[in-house]
mmCIF file of C-alpha atoms and ligand atoms in Angstrom:
data_model
loop_
_atom_site.group_PDB
_atom_site.id
_atom_site.type_symbol
_atom_site.label_atom_id
_atom_site.label_comp_id
_atom_site.label_asym_id
_atom_site.label_seq_id
_atom_site.Cartn_x
_atom_site.Cartn_y
_atom_site.Cartn_z
ATOM 1 C CA MET A 1 -13.832 11.740 -4.490
ATOM 2 C CA ARG A 2 -12.550 10.324 -7.758
ATOM 3 C CA ILE A 3 -9.973 7.538 -8.090
ATOM 4 C CA ARG A 4 -7.998 7.547 -11.331
ATOM 5 C CA GLU A 5 -4.768 6.235 -12.795
ATOM 6 C CA LEU A 6 -1.888 8.720 -12.662
ATOM 7 C CA ASN A 7 -1.226 10.222 -16.115
ATOM 8 C CA VAL A 8 2.084 9.325 -17.777
ATOM 9 C CA ASN A 9 3.354 12.926 -17.717
ATOM 10 C CA GLU A 10 2.197 13.589 -14.144
ATOM 11 C CA GLU A 11 4.497 13.630 -11.083
ATOM 12 C CA PRO A 12 3.636 10.893 -8.559
ATOM 13 C CA PRO A 13 2.525 12.303 -5.148
ATOM 14 C CA ILE A 14 5.839 11.571 -3.443
ATOM 15 C CA ASP A 15 4.932 13.112 -0.053
ATOM 16 C CA LEU A 16 1.972 10.738 0.225
ATOM 17 C CA LEU A 17 3.986 7.736 -0.987
ATOM 18 C CA LEU A 18 6.642 8.519 1.655
ATOM 19 C CA LEU A 19 3.989 8.304 4.413
ATOM 20 C CA ALA A 20 3.661 4.608 3.640
ATOM 21 C CA ASP A 21 7.280 3.842 2.766
ATOM 22 C CA PRO A 22 10.341 5.805 3.927
ATOM 23 C CA SER A 23 12.510 4.450 1.092
ATOM 24 C CA ARG A 24 12.601 6.729 -1.975
ATOM 25 C CA LYS A 25 14.673 4.047 -3.693
ATOM 26 C CA LEU A 26 12.067 1.296 -3.251
ATOM 27 C CA ILE A 27 9.249 3.717 -4.197
ATOM 28 C CA GLY A 28 11.088 4.615 -7.418
ATOM 29 C CA GLU A 29 11.561 0.941 -8.255
ATOM 30 C CA TYR A 30 7.919 -0.067 -7.876
ATOM 31 C CA LEU A 31 6.605 3.099 -9.558
ATOM 32 C CA ASN A 32 8.627 2.107 -12.637
ATOM 33 C CA ARG A 33 7.018 -1.318 -12.848
ATOM 34 C CA GLY A 34 3.590 -0.749 -11.276
ATOM 35 C CA ILE A 35 0.410 1.260 -11.782
ATOM 36 C CA CYS A 36 -0.148 4.307 -9.588
ATOM 37 C CA TYR A 37 -3.707 5.404 -8.725
ATOM 38 C CA VAL A 38 -4.626 8.681 -7.067
ATOM 39 C CA ALA A 39 -7.759 9.750 -5.197
ATOM 40 C CA GLU A 40 -8.705 13.362 -5.668
ATOM 41 C CA ASN A 41 -11.205 15.756 -4.196
ATOM 42 C CA ASN A 42 -11.751 18.988 -6.164
ATOM 43 C CA LYS A 43 -8.489 18.392 -8.084
ATOM 44 C CA GLU A 44 -6.501 17.942 -4.839
ATOM 45 C CA ILE A 45 -4.768 14.583 -4.436
ATOM 46 C CA ILE A 46 -5.689 13.147 -1.017
ATOM 47 C CA GLY A 47 -4.794 9.502 -1.474
ATOM 48 C CA VAL A 48 -2.631 7.137 -3.461
ATOM 49 C CA TYR A 49 -2.055 3.449 -4.018
ATOM 50 C CA VAL A 50 0.272 1.436 -6.225
ATOM 51 C CA LEU A 51 -0.400 -2.006 -7.719
ATOM 52 C CA LEU A 52 2.554 -4.087 -8.891
ATOM 53 C CA PRO A 53 2.134 -7.283 -10.936
ATOM 54 C CA THR A 54 4.507 -9.811 -9.348
ATOM 55 C CA ARG A 55 3.609 -13.118 -11.043
ATOM 56 C CA PRO A 56 1.348 -13.998 -14.019
ATOM 57 C CA VAL A 57 -1.879 -14.021 -11.940
ATOM 58 C CA THR A 58 -0.723 -12.227 -8.799
ATOM 59 C CA ILE A 59 -0.637 -8.511 -8.080
ATOM 60 C CA GLU A 60 0.627 -6.716 -4.969
ATOM 61 C CA LEU A 61 -0.625 -3.581 -3.271
ATOM 62 C CA VAL A 62 2.811 -2.086 -2.594
ATOM 63 C CA ASN A 63 1.918 1.381 -1.310
ATOM 64 C CA ILE A 64 -1.242 3.021 0.024
ATOM 65 C CA ALA A 65 -1.585 6.350 1.793
ATOM 66 C CA VAL A 66 -4.156 8.985 2.684
ATOM 67 C CA SER A 67 -3.106 12.562 3.453
ATOM 68 C CA GLU A 68 -2.824 13.065 7.198
ATOM 69 C CA ILE A 69 -5.766 15.473 7.579
ATOM 70 C CA GLU A 70 -8.055 13.078 5.685
ATOM 71 C CA GLN A 71 -7.123 9.942 7.645
ATOM 72 C CA GLY A 72 -9.681 8.135 9.788
ATOM 73 C CA LYS A 73 -12.636 9.026 7.545
ATOM 74 C CA GLY A 74 -12.949 5.747 5.664
ATOM 75 C CA ILE A 75 -10.891 6.758 2.614
ATOM 76 C CA GLY A 76 -8.178 4.147 3.228
ATOM 77 C CA LYS A 77 -10.772 1.394 3.280
ATOM 78 C CA LEU A 78 -12.318 2.709 0.033
ATOM 79 C CA LEU A 79 -8.876 2.701 -1.613
ATOM 80 C CA VAL A 80 -8.118 -0.882 -0.523
ATOM 81 C CA MET A 81 -11.538 -2.030 -1.807
ATOM 82 C CA ASP A 82 -10.917 -0.177 -5.086
ATOM 83 C CA ALA A 83 -7.506 -1.867 -5.442
ATOM 84 C CA ILE A 84 -9.173 -5.262 -4.929
ATOM 85 C CA GLN A 85 -11.896 -4.507 -7.508
ATOM 86 C CA LYS A 86 -9.451 -3.203 -10.109
ATOM 87 C CA SER A 87 -7.180 -6.238 -9.668
ATOM 88 C CA LYS A 88 -10.147 -8.577 -10.115
ATOM 89 C CA ALA A 89 -11.318 -6.665 -13.203
ATOM 90 C CA LYS A 90 -7.833 -7.015 -14.723
ATOM 91 C CA GLY A 91 -8.064 -10.796 -14.330
ATOM 92 C CA TYR A 92 -5.663 -11.338 -11.423
ATOM 93 C CA LYS A 93 -6.444 -14.321 -9.208
ATOM 94 C CA THR A 94 -4.600 -13.220 -6.064
ATOM 95 C CA ILE A 95 -3.850 -9.883 -4.448
ATOM 96 C CA GLU A 96 -1.110 -9.588 -1.848
ATOM 97 C CA VAL A 97 -0.029 -6.922 0.596
ATOM 98 C CA GLY A 98 2.690 -6.691 3.195
ATOM 99 C CA THR A 99 2.952 -4.543 6.281
ATOM 100 C CA GLY A 100 5.203 -4.127 9.282
ATOM 101 C CA ASN A 101 4.716 -6.124 12.476
ATOM 102 C CA SER A 102 4.255 -2.753 14.231
ATOM 103 C CA SER A 103 1.540 -1.447 11.865
ATOM 104 C CA ILE A 104 -1.440 -2.301 14.090
ATOM 105 C CA GLY A 105 -3.984 -0.101 12.256
ATOM 106 C CA GLN A 106 -2.914 -1.368 8.845
ATOM 107 C CA LEU A 107 -3.131 -5.011 9.991
ATOM 108 C CA ALA A 108 -6.702 -4.237 11.145
ATOM 109 C CA LEU A 109 -7.599 -2.442 7.917
ATOM 110 C CA TYR A 110 -6.353 -5.199 5.588
ATOM 111 C CA GLN A 111 -8.130 -7.926 7.570
ATOM 112 C CA LYS A 112 -11.354 -5.877 7.530
ATOM 113 C CA CYS A 113 -10.950 -5.800 3.732
ATOM 114 C CA GLY A 114 -10.655 -9.590 3.465
ATOM 115 C CA PHE A 115 -6.903 -10.235 3.586
ATOM 116 C CA ARG A 116 -5.559 -13.223 5.541
ATOM 117 C CA ILE A 117 -2.079 -13.567 6.985
ATOM 118 C CA THR A 118 -0.015 -15.994 4.903
ATOM 119 C CA GLY A 119 3.471 -15.616 6.302
ATOM 120 C CA VAL A 120 6.197 -13.567 7.908
ATOM 121 C CA ASP A 121 9.261 -12.232 6.097
ATOM 122 C CA SER A 122 11.510 -12.092 9.147
ATOM 123 C CA ASP A 123 13.959 -9.173 9.376
ATOM 124 C CA PHE A 124 12.666 -7.677 6.092
ATOM 125 C CA PHE A 125 12.903 -4.132 7.463
ATOM 126 C CA LEU A 126 16.407 -4.721 8.842
ATOM 127 C CA ARG A 127 17.552 -5.902 5.423
ATOM 128 C CA HIS A 128 15.898 -3.158 3.351
ATOM 129 C CA TYR A 129 15.907 -0.015 5.522
ATOM 130 C CA GLU A 130 18.968 1.669 7.026
ATOM 131 C CA ASP A 131 17.219 3.407 9.918
ATOM 132 C CA LYS A 132 15.383 1.679 12.734
ATOM 133 C CA ILE A 133 11.596 2.095 12.417
ATOM 134 C CA PHE A 134 9.354 2.339 15.496
ATOM 135 C CA GLU A 135 5.535 2.520 15.438
ATOM 136 C CA ASN A 136 3.094 2.192 18.314
ATOM 137 C CA GLY A 137 6.103 1.649 20.574
ATOM 138 C CA ILE A 138 7.019 -1.494 18.618
ATOM 139 C CA TRP A 139 10.269 -2.047 16.677
ATOM 140 C CA CYS A 140 9.318 -2.758 13.079
ATOM 141 C CA ARG A 141 11.457 -5.689 11.964
ATOM 142 C CA ASP A 142 9.281 -8.250 10.211
ATOM 143 C CA MET A 143 7.011 -7.965 7.179
ATOM 144 C CA ILE A 144 3.613 -9.596 7.733
ATOM 145 C CA ARG A 145 2.574 -11.039 4.367
ATOM 146 C CA MET A 146 -1.146 -11.096 3.584
ATOM 147 C CA SER A 147 -3.205 -12.218 0.627
ATOM 148 C CA GLN A 148 -6.702 -12.825 -0.703
ATOM 149 C CA GLU A 149 -8.117 -14.810 -3.600
ATOM 150 C CA LEU A 150 -10.045 -12.742 -6.153
ATOM 151 C CA ILE A 151 -13.133 -14.811 -6.893
HETATM 152 N N1 LIG B 1 -7.709 -1.346 15.612
HETATM 153 C C1 LIG B 1 -8.822 -1.725 14.921
HETATM 154 N N2 LIG B 1 -9.181 -1.148 13.740
HETATM 155 C C2 LIG B 1 -8.400 -0.150 13.295
HETATM 156 C C3 LIG B 1 -7.256 0.293 13.976
HETATM 157 C C4 LIG B 1 -6.920 -0.351 15.191
HETATM 158 N N3 LIG B 1 -5.838 0.003 15.892
HETATM 159 N N4 LIG B 1 -6.701 1.301 13.247
HETATM 160 C C5 LIG B 1 -7.466 1.452 12.149
HETATM 161 N N5 LIG B 1 -8.482 0.590 12.179
HETATM 162 C C6 LIG B 1 -9.547 0.404 11.209
HETATM 163 C C7 LIG B 1 -10.528 1.547 11.237
HETATM 164 O O1 LIG B 1 -11.413 1.433 12.319
HETATM 165 C C8 LIG B 1 -11.222 1.369 9.893
HETATM 166 O O2 LIG B 1 -12.170 0.311 9.924
HETATM 167 P P1 LIG B 1 -13.742 0.559 10.048
HETATM 168 O O3 LIG B 1 -14.134 1.269 8.802
HETATM 169 O O4 LIG B 1 -14.301 -0.808 10.159
HETATM 170 O O5 LIG B 1 -13.907 1.384 11.281
HETATM 171 C C9 LIG B 1 -10.067 0.884 9.017
HETATM 172 O O6 LIG B 1 -9.063 0.365 9.893
HETATM 173 C C10 LIG B 1 -9.406 1.965 8.167
HETATM 174 O O7 LIG B 1 -9.903 3.247 8.416
HETATM 175 P P2 LIG B 1 -9.866 4.363 7.279
HETATM 176 O O8 LIG B 1 -10.421 5.621 7.851
HETATM 177 O O9 LIG B 1 -10.470 3.841 6.027
HETATM 178 O O10 LIG B 1 -8.304 4.539 7.054
HETATM 179 P P3 LIG B 1 -7.498 5.835 6.560
HETATM 180 O O11 LIG B 1 -8.290 6.629 5.598
HETATM 181 O O12 LIG B 1 -6.928 6.520 7.735
HETATM 182 O O13 LIG B 1 -6.323 5.121 5.743
HETATM 183 C C11 LIG B 1 -4.056 4.357 5.905
HETATM 184 C C12 LIG B 1 -5.510 4.111 6.311
HETATM 185 C C13 LIG B 1 -3.208 3.227 6.508
HETATM 186 C C14 LIG B 1 -3.942 4.316 4.390
HETATM 187 C C15 LIG B 1 -3.642 5.748 6.456
HETATM 188 O O14 LIG B 1 -3.733 5.759 7.859
HETATM 189 C C16 LIG B 1 -2.259 6.175 6.038
HETATM 190 O O15 LIG B 1 -2.068 6.788 4.988
HETATM 191 N N6 LIG B 1 -1.234 5.884 6.878
HETATM 192 C C17 LIG B 1 0.133 6.244 6.561
HETATM 193 C C18 LIG B 1 0.659 5.405 5.420
HETATM 194 C C19 LIG B 1 0.654 3.919 5.708
HETATM 195 O O16 LIG B 1 0.952 3.492 6.821
HETATM 196 N N7 LIG B 1 0.314 3.111 4.673
HETATM 197 C C20 LIG B 1 0.246 1.670 4.759
HETATM 198 C C21 LIG B 1 1.601 1.042 4.720
HETATM 199 S S1 LIG B 1 1.468 -0.730 4.957
#
């Protein structure tokens, strides 16, 4: 598997990006300002993540997804670790990520990769998404904010 930056003239893998974020509008906004990385296996794109600089020394992992048939094989963890390494190499001091209160697996994954919970953006998903989101039988309303220092 190879992880590389998306070329300027290349279409972003929208189906993968939509697995992580149902809002095409928000995806379009952060793709414009961020850097999109893709993971490929024999020229087939099987994973994606997007890093968005938010403050002078802070960067946010705003989207990460692995194609459904490749999930559960450790690729997501490799992508998160790659995002952390790249952010450190670019000189950022802090990396942040946010996920829904209902995203149990993602909360586990980020903590296994060194992120700590820093706060809760209450009602984030009610403010930014028209449709109700349910995962694991839980109504997704709040954004759990997480971060880690890059030392
Ligand atoms: N409890 C405990 N650990 C859990 C868990 C749970 N309910 N669900 C997942 N994990 C752990 C796994 O055990 C694994 O840790 P390990 O290596 O120590 O066993 C880790 O989380 C991630 O597993 P991995 O196989 O690397 O993940 P993946 O390749 O399936 O990718 C996602 C993870 C989230 C990127 C992938 O499932 C995906 O694309 N989901 C849809 C999009 C999405 O939700 N993106 C994130 C938006 S915030």
